[in-house]
Structure formats: structure tokens, C-alpha cells
Short mmCIF file of C-alpha atoms in Angstrom, two decimals:
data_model
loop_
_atom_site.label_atom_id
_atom_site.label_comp_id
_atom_site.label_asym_id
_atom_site.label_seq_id
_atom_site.Cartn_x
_atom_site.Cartn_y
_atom_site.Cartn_z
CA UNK A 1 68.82 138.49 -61.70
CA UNK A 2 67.47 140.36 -64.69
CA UNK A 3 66.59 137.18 -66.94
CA UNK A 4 64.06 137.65 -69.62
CA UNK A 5 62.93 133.98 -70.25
CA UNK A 6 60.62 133.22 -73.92
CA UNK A 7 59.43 130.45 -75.71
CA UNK A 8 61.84 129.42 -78.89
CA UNK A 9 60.82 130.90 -82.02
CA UNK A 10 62.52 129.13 -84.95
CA UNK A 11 62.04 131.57 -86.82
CA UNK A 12 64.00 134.37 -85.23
CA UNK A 13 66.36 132.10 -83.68
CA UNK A 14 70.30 132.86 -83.46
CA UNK A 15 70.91 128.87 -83.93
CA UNK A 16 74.98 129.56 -83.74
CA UNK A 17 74.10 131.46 -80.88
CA UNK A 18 72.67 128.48 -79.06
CA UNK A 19 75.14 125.95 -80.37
CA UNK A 20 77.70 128.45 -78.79
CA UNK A 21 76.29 128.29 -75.32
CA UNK A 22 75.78 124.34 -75.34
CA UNK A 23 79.51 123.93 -76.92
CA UNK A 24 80.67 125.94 -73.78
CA UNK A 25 78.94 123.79 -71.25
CA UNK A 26 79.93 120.67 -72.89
CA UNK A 27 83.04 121.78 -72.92
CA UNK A 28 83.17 122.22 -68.90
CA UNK A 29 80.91 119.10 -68.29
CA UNK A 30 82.51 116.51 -71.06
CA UNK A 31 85.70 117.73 -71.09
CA UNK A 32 87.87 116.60 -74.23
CA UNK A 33 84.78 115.22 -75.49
CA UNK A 34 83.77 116.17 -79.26
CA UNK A 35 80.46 118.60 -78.93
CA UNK A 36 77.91 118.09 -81.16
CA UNK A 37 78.29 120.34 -84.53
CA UNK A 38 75.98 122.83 -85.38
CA UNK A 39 73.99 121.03 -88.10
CA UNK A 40 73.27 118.52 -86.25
CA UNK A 41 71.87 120.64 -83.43
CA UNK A 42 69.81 122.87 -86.40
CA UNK A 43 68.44 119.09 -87.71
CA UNK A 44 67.90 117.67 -84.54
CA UNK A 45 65.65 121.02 -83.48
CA UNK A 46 64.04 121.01 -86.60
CA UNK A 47 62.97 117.36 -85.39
CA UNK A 48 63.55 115.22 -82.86
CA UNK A 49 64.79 111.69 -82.74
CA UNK A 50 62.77 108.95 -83.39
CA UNK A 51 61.26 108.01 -80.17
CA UNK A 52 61.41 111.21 -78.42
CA UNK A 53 58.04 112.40 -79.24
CA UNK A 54 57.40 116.43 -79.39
CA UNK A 55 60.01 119.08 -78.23
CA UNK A 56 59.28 122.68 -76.80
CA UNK A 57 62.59 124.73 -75.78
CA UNK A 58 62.69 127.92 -73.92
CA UNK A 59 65.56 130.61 -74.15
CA UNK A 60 67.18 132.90 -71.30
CA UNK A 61 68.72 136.24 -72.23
CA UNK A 62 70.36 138.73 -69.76
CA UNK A 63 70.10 141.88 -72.29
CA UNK A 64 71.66 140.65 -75.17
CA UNK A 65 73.20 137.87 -74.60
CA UNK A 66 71.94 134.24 -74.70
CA UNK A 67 72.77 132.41 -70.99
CA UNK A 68 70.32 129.57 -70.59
CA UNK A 69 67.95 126.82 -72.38
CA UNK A 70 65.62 124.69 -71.69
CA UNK A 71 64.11 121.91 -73.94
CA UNK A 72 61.61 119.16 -72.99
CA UNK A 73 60.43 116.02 -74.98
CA UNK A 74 56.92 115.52 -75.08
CA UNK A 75 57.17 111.05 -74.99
CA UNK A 76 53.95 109.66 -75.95
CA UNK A 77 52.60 105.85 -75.63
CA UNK A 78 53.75 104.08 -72.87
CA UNK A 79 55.33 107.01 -71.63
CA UNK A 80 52.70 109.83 -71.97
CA UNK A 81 53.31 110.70 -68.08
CA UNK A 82 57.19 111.52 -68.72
CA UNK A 83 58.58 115.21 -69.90
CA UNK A 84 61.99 114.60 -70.75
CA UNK A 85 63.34 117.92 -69.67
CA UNK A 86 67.10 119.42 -70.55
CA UNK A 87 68.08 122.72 -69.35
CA UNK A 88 71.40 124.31 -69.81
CA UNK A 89 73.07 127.52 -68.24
CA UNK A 90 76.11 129.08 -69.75
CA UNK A 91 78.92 128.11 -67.31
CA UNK A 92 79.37 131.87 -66.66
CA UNK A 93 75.87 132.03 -65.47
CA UNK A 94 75.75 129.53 -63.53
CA UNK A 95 75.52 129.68 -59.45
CA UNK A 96 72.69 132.80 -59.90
CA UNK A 97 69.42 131.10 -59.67
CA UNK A 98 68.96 130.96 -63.79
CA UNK A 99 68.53 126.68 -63.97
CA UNK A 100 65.67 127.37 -61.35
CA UNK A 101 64.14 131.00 -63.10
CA UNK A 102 64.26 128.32 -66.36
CA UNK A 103 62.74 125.09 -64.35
CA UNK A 104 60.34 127.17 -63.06
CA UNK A 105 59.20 128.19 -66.63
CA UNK A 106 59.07 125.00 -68.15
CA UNK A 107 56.22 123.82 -65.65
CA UNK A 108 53.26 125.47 -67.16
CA UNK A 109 53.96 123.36 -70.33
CA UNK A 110 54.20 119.95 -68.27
CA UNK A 111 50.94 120.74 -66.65
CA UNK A 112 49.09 121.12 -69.57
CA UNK A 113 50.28 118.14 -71.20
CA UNK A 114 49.32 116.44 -68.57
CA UNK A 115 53.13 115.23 -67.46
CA UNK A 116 53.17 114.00 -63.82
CA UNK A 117 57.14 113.39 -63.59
CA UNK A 118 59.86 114.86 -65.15
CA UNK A 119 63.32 113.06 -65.97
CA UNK A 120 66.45 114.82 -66.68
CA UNK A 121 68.82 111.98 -68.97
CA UNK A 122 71.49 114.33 -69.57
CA UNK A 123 73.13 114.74 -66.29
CA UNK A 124 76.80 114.51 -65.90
CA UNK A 125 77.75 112.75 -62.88
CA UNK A 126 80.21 114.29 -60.59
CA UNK A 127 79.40 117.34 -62.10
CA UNK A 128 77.68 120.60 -61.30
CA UNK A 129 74.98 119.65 -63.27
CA UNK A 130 74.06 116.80 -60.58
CA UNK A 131 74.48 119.06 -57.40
CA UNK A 132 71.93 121.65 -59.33
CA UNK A 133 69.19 118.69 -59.80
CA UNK A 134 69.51 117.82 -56.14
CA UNK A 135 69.02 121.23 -54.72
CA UNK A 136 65.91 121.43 -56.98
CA UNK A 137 64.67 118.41 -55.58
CA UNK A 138 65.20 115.44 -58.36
CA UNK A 139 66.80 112.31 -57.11
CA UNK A 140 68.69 109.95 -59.01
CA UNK A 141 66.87 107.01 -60.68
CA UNK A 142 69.43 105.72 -62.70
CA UNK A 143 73.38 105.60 -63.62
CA UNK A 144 73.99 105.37 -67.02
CA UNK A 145 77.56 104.61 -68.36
CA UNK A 146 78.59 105.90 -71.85
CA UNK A 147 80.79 104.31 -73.94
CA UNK A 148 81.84 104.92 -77.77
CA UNK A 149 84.22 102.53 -80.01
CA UNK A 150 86.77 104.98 -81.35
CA UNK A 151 87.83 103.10 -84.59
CA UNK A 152 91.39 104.91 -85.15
CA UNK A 153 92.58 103.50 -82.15
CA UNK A 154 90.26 100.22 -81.44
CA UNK A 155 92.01 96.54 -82.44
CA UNK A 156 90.50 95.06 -84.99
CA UNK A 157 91.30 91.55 -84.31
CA UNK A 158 88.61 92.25 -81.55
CA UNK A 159 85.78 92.07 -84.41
CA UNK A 160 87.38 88.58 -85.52
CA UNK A 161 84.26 86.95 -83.69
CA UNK A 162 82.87 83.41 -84.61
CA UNK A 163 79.10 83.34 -84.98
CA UNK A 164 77.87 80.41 -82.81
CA UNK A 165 77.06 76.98 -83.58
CA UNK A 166 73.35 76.35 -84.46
CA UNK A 167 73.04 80.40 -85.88
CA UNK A 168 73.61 82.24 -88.89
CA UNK A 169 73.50 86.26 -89.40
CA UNK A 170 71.14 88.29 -91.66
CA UNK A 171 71.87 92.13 -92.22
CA UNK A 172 69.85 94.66 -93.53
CA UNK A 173 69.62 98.24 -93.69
CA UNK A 174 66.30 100.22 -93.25
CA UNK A 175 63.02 97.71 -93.23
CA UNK A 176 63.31 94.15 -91.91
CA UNK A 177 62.70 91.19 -94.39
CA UNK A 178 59.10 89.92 -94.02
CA UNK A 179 60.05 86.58 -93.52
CA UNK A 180 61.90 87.36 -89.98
CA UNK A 181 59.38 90.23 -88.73
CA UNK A 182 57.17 88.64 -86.53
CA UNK A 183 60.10 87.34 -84.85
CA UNK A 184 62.55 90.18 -85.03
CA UNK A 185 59.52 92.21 -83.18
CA UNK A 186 59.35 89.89 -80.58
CA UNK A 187 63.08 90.14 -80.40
CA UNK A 188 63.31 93.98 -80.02
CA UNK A 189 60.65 93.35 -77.27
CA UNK A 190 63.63 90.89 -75.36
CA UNK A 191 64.89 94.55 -74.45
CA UNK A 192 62.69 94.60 -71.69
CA UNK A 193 64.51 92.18 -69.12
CA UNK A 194 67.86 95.10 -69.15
CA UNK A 195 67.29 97.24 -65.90
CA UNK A 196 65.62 101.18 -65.86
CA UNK A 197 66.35 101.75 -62.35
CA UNK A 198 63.87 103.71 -60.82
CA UNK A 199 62.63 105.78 -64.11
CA UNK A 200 59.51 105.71 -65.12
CA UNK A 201 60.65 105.40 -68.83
CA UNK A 202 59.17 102.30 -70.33
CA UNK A 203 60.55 100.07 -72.67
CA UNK A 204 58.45 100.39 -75.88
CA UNK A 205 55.86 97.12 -76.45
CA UNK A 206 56.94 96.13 -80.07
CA UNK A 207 54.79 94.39 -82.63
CA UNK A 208 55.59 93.97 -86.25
CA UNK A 209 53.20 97.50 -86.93
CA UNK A 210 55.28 99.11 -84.33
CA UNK A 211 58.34 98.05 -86.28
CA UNK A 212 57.52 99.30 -89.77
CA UNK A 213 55.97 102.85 -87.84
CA UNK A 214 59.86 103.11 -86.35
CA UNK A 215 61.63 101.94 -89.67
CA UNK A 216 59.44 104.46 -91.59
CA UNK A 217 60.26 107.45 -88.54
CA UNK A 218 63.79 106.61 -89.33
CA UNK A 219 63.39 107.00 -93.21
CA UNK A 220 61.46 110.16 -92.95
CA UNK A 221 64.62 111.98 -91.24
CA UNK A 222 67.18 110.29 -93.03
CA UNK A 223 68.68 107.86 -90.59
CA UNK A 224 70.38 104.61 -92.26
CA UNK A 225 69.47 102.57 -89.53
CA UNK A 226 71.43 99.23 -90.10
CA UNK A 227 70.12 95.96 -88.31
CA UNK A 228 72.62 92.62 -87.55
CA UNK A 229 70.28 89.67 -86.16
CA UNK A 230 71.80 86.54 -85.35
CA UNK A 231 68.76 83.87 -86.84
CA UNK A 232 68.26 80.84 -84.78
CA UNK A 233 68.90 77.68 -87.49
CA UNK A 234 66.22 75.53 -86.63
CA UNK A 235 63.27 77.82 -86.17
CA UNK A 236 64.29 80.24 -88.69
CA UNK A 237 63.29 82.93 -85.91
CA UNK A 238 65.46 86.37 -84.84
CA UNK A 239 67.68 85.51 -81.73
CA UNK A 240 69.46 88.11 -80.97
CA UNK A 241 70.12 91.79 -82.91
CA UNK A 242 71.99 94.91 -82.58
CA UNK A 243 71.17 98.43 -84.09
CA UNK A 244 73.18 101.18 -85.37
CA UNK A 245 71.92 104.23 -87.39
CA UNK A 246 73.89 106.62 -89.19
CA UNK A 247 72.54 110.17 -89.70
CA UNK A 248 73.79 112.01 -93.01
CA UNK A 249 74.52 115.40 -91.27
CA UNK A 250 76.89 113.34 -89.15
CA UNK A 251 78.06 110.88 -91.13
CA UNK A 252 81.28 109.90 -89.02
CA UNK A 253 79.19 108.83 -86.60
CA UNK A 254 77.50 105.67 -85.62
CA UNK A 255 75.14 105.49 -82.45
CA UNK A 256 74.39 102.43 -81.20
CA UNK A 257 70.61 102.06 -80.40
CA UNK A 258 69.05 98.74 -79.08
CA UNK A 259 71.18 95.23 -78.63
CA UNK A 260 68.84 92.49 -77.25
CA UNK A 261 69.43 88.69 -77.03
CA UNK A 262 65.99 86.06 -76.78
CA UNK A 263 66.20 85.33 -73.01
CA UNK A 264 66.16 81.14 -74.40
CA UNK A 265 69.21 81.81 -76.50
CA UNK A 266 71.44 83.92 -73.96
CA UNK A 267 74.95 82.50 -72.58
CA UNK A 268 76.09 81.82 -76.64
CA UNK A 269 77.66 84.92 -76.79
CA UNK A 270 75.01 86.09 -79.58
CA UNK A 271 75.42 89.19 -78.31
CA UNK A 272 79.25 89.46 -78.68
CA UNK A 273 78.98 88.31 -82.07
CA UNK A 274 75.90 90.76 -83.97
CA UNK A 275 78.32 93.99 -82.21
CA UNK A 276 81.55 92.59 -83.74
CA UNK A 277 80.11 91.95 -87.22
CA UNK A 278 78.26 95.57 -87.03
CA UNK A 279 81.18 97.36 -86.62
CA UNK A 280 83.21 95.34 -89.64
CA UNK A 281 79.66 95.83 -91.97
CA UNK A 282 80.21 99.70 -91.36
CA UNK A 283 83.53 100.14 -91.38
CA UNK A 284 83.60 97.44 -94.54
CA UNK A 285 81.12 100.39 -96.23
CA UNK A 286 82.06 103.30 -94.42
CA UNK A 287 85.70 103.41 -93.92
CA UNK A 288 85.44 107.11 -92.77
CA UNK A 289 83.42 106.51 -89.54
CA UNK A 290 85.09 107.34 -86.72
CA UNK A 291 83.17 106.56 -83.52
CA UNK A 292 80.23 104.97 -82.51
CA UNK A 293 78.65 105.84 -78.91
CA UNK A 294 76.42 103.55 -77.06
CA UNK A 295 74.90 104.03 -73.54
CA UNK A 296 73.96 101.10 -71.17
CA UNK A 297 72.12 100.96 -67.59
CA UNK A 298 74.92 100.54 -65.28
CA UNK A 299 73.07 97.29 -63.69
CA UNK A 300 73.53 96.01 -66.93
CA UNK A 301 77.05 94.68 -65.99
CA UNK A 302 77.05 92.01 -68.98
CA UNK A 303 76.21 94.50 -72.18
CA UNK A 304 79.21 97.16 -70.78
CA UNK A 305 81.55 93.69 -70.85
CA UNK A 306 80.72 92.35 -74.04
CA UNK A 307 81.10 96.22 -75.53
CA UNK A 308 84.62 96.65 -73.90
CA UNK A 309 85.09 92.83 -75.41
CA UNK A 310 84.26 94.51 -79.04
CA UNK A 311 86.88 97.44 -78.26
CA UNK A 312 84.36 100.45 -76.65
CA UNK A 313 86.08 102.62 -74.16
CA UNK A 314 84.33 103.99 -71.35
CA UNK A 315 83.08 108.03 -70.78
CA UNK A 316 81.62 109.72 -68.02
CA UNK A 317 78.32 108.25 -66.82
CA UNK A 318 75.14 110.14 -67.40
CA UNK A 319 72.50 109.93 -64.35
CA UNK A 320 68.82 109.98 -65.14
CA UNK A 321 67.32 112.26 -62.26
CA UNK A 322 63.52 112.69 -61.59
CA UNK A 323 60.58 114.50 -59.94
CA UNK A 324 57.18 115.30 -59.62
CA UNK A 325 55.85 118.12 -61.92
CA UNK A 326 53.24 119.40 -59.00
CA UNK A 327 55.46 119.47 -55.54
CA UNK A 328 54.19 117.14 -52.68
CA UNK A 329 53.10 114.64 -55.01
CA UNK A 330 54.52 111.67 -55.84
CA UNK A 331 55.17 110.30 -59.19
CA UNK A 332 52.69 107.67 -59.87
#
């Protein structure tokens, strides 16, 4: 095969080099989908996203030229077990053992860390991508369906959404007000009732600390992170609340992070609403954003409605795929 696999060096690093080879798998895997520009990539290298712990990446060259990478996220907390592990082979190269040479190198690193499983959340279904993770012995643990509100050609009488009877709305960009925090961190922590399949990822267990440690993440690498919460009258707590954050080296973008509704205030179409008035707050301030992605568990049949109710389209699903780091063990 004649691959020479190393360790990423920043330093000597050919970054349009790598955005190059992931452009030309995205282009075969997401086809018609917009790839991700090269300053993002460069930022997003530099450091990852918040909640994604550490990253190491690995690079495969046959001679001179750049065919394969490999990345994995170090998660830490509740999810110290789990290397979050990418690997991508130039769709020229693909079919000649190189996802496996680069697998294979990547497993040292897990060890040591002392990762038991690792999750793959950037599989294309359908695609080749999925038959590769098979034959290396993942399984599937979870369907994922992508969707993204693209606002040339979404309706925007579809935003025209009443908040309900017995609510009002508070927004805010970056930290939360003090006088909803308690309740907006027990919100955020409503999250855990949507499905994970079989991953092993685990929600994160807010608390108002854990909320200003994630606004302050967010600050530190730029991200406008915008918060609508729908604030129950009579208790004055956070009901329901939807998250979008807007990075400045992609400005036309919006990605959707957490929605979550109070499990004693669901079936008011909270939900519905906090989406609908996010998108008309961003578009109301930045007219120029054109898309906003968002990714829900396919169990999750009520979130994808409510999104296609707000005007999101749907992609190609993602699967999350999974196995042991050490083979005949189980993941634990």
C-alpha cells in the first residue's frame, strides 16, 4: 500500500492541502451540499468546539500527496470513556485498505487515554462511509437526521408563531440573566428525556456553574451564542429554550445547538414558538445569514416536526457507529 501515516504537526501543516482532501469527500458523500470553508477548518483545528474536549489528528501520505486523516475528540466528564473518532480517505484512495492502515493508528492514542469505545458521528448513511465502519466492525447506535432552514427560500409567515398563553419570552445573547439561571440550568438539563440510541454519549448534567463554564467556552472562541427561553408566568422559571450560535469566521451561518422543553410544560407548543422567534431575532439582526443546520435523533419524531413546522428541510442522515477500542471486549 505504501502509506506513510504521522501525527499532525501544526506547524508544518499544508492546511489547504487538507481542506482539499475533505472538500473532495464531501463532495462524493454530501453531494450538492456546501463544504465547510477553509477558515473554518484552520479555526476549528486550532480549537475545537465547545464540548468536544481535546483533538489529536493523524495524516496519510502516499509520497507526496495527502490521501487520508484521521482526527479523534478526546470528551471528558461524563463521557471520559468515548473517543470521538473521524477518519477520512480521499475518494481516489479509497477501496485499498488506507481507513483501516489509519484506524489501526489511531488506537495507541485511545489506549492511553484510557477510551474503552469509540463512536464515529460523521457517517453518511447509504454511503461508502457506512459499509467501511461495518467491515471494521462498528455497528450502528444511532440515526441521526440533518436538517438546515435555508432562509432564501424558507416562508416567513412560518415564523408568525403566537407565544402561548400563561408564557412570555426573554432573549439574550452570551451569559444568561441571573435572575432565570438556576432555572434555565435545570432547563438545559430537560435535554435528557430526547433519545441517544445505543451511544454511550451522555447528555451533559447542567448546573448553573456548568452554565457560566459553557457561556465563558463560547466567549473564549468567539461564538455569539444567542439563547430564546420561553419563561413560565407564574413561577418566573425557564420553560422551554432554544440555542443558536454564530461563529465570526462563518458568519452566514447559524447552527442550532440544544432545544429543550420542561417535561411539565410540554404539549403548548413552547417548542414551536422559541425556534420561530430565533430565526426572526437573527434574521431581524443579521439579514445576511443564510442557513442554519440542526441535527436531531431520529426517535425524536416530535423536534424533526416542529423544525419542518418552522421551515427546515431535511439532508442526508448521519449514523453514529461504535466499537470497542480493545477487540473482544465489550463496551461497558
Amino acid at each position: 500500500m505504501d502509506l506513510e501515516i504521522a501525527r499532525f504537526d501544526p506547524a508544518a501543516a499544508d492546511m489547504a492541502a487538507c481542506h482539499d482532501l475533505l472538500v473532495a469527500s464531501h463532495h462524493v458523500d454530501l453531494p450538492g451540499e456546501p463544504p465547510l470553508p477553509l477558515a473554518e477548518l484552520v479555526g476549528r483545528w486550532a480549537r475545537p468546539l465547545p464540548g468536544m474536549g481535546t483533538a489529536e489528528r493523524w495524516v496519510g501520505f502516499r509520497g507526496d500527496d495527502l490521501v487520508a486523516l484521521a482526527q479523534v475528540n478526546f470528551l471528558d466528564a461524563e463521557n471520559s470513556a468515548i473517543g470521538v473518532t473521524h477518519i477520512v480517505v480521499h475518494p481516489a484512495a479509497r477501496r485499498a485498505g488506507i481507513g483501516g492502515a489509519m484506524l489501526r493508528a489511531v488506537l495507541p492514542a485511545l489506549r492511553e487515554r484510557g477510551r474503552r469505545v469509540i463512536e464515529g458521528w460523521e457517517v453518511v448513511a447509504g454511503t461508502a462511509g457506512e459499509r467501511w465502519a461495518a467491515a471494521m466492525g462498528f455497528r450502528r447506535v444511532r440515526t441521526v437526521v440533518r436538517q438546515a432552514l435555508v432562509t432564501a427560500k424558507a416562508d416567513p409567515s412560518r415564523w408568525d408563531v403566537p407565544v402561548p398563553a400563561g408564557y412570555r419570552l426573554l432573549w439574550w445573547a452570551g451569559g444568561a440573566p441571573d435572575a432565570v439561571l438556576d432555572s434555565y440550568a435545570a432547563a438545559r438539563g430537560a435535554i435528557h428525556d430526547a433519545p441517544l440510541g445505543e451511544s454511550d454519549y451522555r447528555w451533559p448534567r447542567w448546573s448553573p456553574a456548568r452554565v457560566r463554564a459553557a457561556e465563558a467556552e463560547a466567549r473564549a472562541q468567539g461564538l455569539e451564542q444567542r439563547i430564546v427561553a420561553a419563561v413560565h408566568e407564574r413561577t418566573g422559571d425557564v420553560a422551554a429554550f432554544t440555542e443558536v450560535c454564530v461563529h465570526p469566521r462563518r458568519p452566514d451561518w447559524g447552527y442550532q445547538r440544544d432545544t429543550a422543553v420542561v417535561a411539565a410544560h410540554r404539549g403548548r407548543g413552547l417548542g414551536r414558538s422559541v425556534k420561530a422567534h430565533m430565526v426572526r431575532w437573527l434574521l431581524a439582526e443579521r439579514p445576511a445569514l443564510a442557513r442554519i443546520g440542526t441535527t436531531t435523533g431520529a426517535e425524536n419524531a416530535h423536534m424533526i416536526r416542529v423544525n419542518r413546522e418552522v421551515g427546515f428541510t431535511t439532508l442526508p442522515s448521519m449514523i453514529a457507529v461504535q466499537r470497542a477500542v480493545s477487540p473482544g471486549t465489550r463496551p461497558a
